[in-house]
Tab-separated table of N, CA and C in Angstrom:
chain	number	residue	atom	x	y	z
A	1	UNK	N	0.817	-1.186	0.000
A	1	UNK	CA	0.000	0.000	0.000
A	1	UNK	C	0.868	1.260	0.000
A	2	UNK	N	2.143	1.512	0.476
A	2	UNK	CA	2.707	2.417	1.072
A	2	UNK	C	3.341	2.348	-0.371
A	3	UNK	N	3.729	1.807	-1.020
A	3	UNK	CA	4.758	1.586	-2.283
A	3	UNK	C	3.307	2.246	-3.622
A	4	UNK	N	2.411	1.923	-3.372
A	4	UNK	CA	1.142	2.937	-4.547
A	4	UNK	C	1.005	4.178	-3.756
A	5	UNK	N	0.731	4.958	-3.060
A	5	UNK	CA	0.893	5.800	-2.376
A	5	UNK	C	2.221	6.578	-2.835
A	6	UNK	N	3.468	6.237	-2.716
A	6	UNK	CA	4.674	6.264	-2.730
A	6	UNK	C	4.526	7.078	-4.850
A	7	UNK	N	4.055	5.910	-5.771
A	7	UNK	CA	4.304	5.584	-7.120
A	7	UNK	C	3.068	7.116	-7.034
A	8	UNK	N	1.962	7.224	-6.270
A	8	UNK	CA	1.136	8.704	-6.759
A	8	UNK	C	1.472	10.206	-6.711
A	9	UNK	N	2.390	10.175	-5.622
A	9	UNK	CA	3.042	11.348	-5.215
A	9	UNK	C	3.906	11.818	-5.967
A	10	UNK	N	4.727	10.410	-6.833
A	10	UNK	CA	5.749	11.268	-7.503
A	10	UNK	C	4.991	11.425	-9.050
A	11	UNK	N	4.313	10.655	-9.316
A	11	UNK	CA	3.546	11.221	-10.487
A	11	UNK	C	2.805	12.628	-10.691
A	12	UNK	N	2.088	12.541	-9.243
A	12	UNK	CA	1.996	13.857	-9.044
A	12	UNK	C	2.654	14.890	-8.589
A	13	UNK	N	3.555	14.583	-8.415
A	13	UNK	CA	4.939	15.649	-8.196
A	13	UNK	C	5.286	15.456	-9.706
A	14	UNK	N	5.787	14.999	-10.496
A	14	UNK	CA	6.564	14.903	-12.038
A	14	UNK	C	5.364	16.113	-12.352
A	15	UNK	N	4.198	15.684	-12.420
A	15	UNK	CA	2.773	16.695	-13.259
A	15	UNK	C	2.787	18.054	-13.027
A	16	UNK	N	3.028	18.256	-11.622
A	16	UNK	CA	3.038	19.958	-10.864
A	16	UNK	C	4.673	20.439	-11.551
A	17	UNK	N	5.606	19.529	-11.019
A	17	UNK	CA	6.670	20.323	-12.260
A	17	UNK	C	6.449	20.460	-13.644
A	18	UNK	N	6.304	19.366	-14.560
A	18	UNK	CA	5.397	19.864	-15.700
A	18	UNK	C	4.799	20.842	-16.321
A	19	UNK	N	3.503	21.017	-15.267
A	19	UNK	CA	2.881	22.261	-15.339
A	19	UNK	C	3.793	23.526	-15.053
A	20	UNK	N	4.655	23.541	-14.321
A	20	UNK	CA	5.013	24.677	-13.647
A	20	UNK	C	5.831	25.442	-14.932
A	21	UNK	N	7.127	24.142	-15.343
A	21	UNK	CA	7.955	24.403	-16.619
A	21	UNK	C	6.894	25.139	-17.451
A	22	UNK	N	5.847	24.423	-17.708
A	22	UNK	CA	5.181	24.998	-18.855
A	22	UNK	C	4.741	26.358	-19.455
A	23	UNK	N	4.161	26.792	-17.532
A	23	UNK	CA	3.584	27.995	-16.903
A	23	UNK	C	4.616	29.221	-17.343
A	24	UNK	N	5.647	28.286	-16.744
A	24	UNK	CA	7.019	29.538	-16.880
A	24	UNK	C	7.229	30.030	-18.254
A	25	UNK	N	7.538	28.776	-19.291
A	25	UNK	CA	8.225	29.093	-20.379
A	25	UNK	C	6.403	29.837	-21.074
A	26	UNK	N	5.142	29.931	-20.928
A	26	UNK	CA	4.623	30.542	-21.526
A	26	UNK	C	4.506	32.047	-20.911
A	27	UNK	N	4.640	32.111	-19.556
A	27	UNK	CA	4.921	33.700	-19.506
A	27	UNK	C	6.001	34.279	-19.412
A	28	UNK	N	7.358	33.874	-19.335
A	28	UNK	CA	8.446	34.470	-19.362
A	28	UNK	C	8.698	35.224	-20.491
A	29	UNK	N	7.839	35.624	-21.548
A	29	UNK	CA	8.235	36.264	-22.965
A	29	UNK	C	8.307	37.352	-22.305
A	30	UNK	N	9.040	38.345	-22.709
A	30	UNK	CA	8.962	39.871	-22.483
A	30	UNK	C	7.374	40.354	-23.133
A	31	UNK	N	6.882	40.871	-22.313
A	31	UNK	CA	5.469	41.788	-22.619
A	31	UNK	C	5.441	42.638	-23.901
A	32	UNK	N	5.073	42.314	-24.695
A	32	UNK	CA	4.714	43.297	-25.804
A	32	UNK	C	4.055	44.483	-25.451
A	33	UNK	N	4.541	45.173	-26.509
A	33	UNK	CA	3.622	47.010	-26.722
A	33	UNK	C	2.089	46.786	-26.922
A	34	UNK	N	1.163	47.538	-26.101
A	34	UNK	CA	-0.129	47.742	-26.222
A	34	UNK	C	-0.059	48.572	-27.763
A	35	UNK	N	0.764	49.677	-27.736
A	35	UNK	CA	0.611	50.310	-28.713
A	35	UNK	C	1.704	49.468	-29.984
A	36	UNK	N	1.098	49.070	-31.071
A	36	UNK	CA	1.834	48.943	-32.242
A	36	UNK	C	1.736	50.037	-33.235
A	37	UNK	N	2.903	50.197	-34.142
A	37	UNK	CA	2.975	51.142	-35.318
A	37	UNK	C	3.237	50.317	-36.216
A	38	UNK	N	2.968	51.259	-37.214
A	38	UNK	CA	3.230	50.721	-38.904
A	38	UNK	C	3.639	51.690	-39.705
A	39	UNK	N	4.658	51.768	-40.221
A	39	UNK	CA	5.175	52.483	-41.415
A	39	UNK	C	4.440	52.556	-42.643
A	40	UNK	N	3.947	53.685	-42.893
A	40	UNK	CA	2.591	54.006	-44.154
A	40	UNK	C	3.386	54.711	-45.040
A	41	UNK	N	3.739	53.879	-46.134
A	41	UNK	CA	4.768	53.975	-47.627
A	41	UNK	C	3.623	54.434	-48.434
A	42	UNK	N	4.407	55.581	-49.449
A	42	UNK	CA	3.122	55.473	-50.603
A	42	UNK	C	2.890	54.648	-51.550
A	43	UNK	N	3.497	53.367	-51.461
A	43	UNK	CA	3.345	52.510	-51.980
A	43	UNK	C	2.237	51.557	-51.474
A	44	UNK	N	1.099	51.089	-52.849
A	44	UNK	CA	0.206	50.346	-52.219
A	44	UNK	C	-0.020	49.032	-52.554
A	45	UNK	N	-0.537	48.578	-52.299
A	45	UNK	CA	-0.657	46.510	-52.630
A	45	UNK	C	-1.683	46.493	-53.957
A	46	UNK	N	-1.361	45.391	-54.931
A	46	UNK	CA	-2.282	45.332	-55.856
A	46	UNK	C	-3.528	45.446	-55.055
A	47	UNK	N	-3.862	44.803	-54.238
A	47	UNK	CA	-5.468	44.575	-53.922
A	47	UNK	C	-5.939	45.853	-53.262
A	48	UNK	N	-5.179	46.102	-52.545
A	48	UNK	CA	-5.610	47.702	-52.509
A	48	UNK	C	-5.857	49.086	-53.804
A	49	UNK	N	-5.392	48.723	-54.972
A	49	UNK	CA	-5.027	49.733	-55.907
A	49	UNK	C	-6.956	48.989	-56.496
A	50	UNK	N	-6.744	47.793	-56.422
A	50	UNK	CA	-8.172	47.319	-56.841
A	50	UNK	C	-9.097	47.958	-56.283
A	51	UNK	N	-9.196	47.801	-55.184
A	51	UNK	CA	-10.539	48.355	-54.084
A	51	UNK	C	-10.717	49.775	-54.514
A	52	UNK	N	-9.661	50.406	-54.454
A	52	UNK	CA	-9.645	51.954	-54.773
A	52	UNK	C	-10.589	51.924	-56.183
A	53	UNK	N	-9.691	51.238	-57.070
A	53	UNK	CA	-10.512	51.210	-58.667
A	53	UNK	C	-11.949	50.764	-58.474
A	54	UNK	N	-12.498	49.973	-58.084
A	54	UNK	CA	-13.553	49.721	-58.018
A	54	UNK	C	-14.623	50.817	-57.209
A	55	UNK	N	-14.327	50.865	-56.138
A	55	UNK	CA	-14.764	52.249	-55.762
A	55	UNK	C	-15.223	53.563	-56.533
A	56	UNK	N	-13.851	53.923	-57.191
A	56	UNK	CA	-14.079	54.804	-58.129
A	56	UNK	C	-14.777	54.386	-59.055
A	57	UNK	N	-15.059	53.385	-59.701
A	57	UNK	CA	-16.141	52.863	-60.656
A	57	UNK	C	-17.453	53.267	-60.437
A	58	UNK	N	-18.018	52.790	-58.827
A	58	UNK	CA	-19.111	53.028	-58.641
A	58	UNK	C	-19.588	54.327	-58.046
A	59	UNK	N	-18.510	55.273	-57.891
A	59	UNK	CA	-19.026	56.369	-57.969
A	59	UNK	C	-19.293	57.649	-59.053
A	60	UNK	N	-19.340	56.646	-59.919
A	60	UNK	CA	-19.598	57.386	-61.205
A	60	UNK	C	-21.025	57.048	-61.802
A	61	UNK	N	-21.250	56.100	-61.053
A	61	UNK	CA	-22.664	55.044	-61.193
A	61	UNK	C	-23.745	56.339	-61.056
A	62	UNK	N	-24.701	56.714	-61.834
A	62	UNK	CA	-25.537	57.712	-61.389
A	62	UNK	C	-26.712	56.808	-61.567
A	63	UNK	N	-28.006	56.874	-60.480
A	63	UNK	CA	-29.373	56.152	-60.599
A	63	UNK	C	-30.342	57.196	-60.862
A	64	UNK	N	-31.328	56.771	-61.631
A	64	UNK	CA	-32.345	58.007	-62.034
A	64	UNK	C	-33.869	57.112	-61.157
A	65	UNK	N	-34.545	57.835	-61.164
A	65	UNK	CA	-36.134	57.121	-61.167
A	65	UNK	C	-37.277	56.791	-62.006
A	66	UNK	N	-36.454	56.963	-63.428
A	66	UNK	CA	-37.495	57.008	-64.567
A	66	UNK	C	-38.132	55.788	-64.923
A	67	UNK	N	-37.545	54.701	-63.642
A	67	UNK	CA	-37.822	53.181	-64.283
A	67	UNK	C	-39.370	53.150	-63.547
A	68	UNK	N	-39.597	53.855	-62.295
A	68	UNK	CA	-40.544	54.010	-61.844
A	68	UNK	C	-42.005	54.680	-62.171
A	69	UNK	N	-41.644	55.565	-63.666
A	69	UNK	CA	-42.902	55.893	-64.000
A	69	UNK	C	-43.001	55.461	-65.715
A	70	UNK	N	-42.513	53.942	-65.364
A	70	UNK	CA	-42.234	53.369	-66.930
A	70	UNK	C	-43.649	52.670	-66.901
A	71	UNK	N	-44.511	52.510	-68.189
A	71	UNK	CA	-45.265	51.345	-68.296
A	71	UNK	C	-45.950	50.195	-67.372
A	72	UNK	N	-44.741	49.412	-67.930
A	72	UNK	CA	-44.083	48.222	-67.454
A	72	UNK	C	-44.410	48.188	-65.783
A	73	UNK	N	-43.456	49.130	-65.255
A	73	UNK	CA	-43.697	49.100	-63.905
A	73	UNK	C	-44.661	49.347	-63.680
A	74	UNK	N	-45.874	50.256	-63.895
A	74	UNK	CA	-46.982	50.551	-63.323
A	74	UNK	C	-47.713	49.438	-63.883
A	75	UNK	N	-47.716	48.726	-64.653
A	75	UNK	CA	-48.764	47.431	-64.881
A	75	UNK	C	-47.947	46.457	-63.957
A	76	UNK	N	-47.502	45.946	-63.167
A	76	UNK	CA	-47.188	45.051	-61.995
A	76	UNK	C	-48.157	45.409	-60.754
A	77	UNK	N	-48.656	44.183	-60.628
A	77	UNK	CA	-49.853	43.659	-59.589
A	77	UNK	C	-48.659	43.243	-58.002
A	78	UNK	N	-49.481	43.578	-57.310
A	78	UNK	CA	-49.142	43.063	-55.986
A	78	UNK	C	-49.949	42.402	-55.353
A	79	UNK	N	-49.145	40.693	-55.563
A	79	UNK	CA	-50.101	39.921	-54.509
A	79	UNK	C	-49.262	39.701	-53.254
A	80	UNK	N	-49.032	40.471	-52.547
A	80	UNK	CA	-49.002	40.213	-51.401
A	80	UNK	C	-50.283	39.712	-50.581
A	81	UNK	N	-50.051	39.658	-49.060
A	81	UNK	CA	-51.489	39.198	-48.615
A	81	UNK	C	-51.444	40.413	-47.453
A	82	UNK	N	-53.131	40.779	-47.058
A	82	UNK	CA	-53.135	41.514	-46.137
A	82	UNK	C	-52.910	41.367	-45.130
A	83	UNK	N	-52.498	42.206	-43.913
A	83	UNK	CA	-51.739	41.986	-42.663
A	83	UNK	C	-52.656	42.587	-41.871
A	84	UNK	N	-53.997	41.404	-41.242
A	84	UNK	CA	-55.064	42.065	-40.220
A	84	UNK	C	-54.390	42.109	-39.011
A	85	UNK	N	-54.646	43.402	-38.629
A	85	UNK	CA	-53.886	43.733	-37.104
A	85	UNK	C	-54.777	43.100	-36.082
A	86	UNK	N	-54.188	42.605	-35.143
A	86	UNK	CA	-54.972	42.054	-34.109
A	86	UNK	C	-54.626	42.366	-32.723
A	87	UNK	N	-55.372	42.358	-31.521
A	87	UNK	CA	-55.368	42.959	-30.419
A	87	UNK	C	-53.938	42.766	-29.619
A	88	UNK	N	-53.329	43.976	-28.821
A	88	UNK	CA	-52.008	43.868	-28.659
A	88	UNK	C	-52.193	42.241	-26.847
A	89	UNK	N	-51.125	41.963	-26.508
A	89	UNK	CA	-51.385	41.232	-25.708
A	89	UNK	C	-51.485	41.701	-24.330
A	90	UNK	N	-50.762	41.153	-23.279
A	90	UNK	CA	-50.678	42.408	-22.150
A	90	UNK	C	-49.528	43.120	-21.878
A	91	UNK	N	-49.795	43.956	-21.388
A	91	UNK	CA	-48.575	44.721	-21.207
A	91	UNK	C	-47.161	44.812	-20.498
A	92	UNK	N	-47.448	43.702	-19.776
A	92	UNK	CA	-46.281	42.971	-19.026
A	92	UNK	C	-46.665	41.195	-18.956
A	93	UNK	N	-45.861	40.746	-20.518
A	93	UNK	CA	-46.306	39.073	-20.338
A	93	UNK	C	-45.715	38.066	-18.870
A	94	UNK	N	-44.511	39.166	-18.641
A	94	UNK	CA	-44.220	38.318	-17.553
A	94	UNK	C	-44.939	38.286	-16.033
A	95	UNK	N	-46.204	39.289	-15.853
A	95	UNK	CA	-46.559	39.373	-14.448
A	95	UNK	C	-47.643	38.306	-14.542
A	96	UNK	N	-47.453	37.840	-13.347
A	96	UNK	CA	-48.377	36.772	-12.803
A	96	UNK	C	-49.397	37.452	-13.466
A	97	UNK	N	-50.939	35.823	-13.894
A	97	UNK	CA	-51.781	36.208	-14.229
A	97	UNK	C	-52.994	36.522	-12.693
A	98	UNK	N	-53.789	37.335	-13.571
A	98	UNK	CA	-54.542	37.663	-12.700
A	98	UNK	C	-55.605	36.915	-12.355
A	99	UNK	N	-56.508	36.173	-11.083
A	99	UNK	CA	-58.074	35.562	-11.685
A	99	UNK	C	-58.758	36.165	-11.808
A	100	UNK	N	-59.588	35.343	-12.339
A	100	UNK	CA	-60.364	35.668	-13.298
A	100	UNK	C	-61.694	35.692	-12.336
């Protein structure tokens, strides 16, 4: 009995050093800067020169409303369905009900 007893302690002693090594080597890094910088070159990345281009594309995009008093559009039916309003519920669902 004394010899399993004996075989748990040091397992669990090997584990707590283990952990501890582990503990250490993950916080011992020197602390990084909250604040980071970046050097802003006027040089830019294809995918950035894209975004820009595209951008500028669509702001050249002008929309009119003339599609709205076309024909076409005014002969389109709406079947939607009607939305009968119905009585609101109470005003606090969570308070106990009342009897009746």
């Amino acid at each position: 009995m004394f010899g399993l007893n004996k075989k748990i302690f040091i397992i669990g002693g090997i584990g707590i050093v283990v952990a501890g090594v582990v503990w250490y080597g993950m916080t011992s890094e020197t602390p990084t800067s909250l604040l980071t910088t970046t050097d802003v070159t006027g040089a830019s990345s294809a995918t950035e020169r894209d975004l820009i281009d595209t951008l500028l594309a669509l702001r050249a995009v002008t929309l009119n409303g003339s599609i709205f008093s076309d024909r076409a559009f005014l002969s389109l039916q709406d079947f939607g369905t009607q939305i009968i309003t119905e009585p609101a519920g109470r005003s606090n669902p969570f308070a106990p009900l009342e009897p009746q």
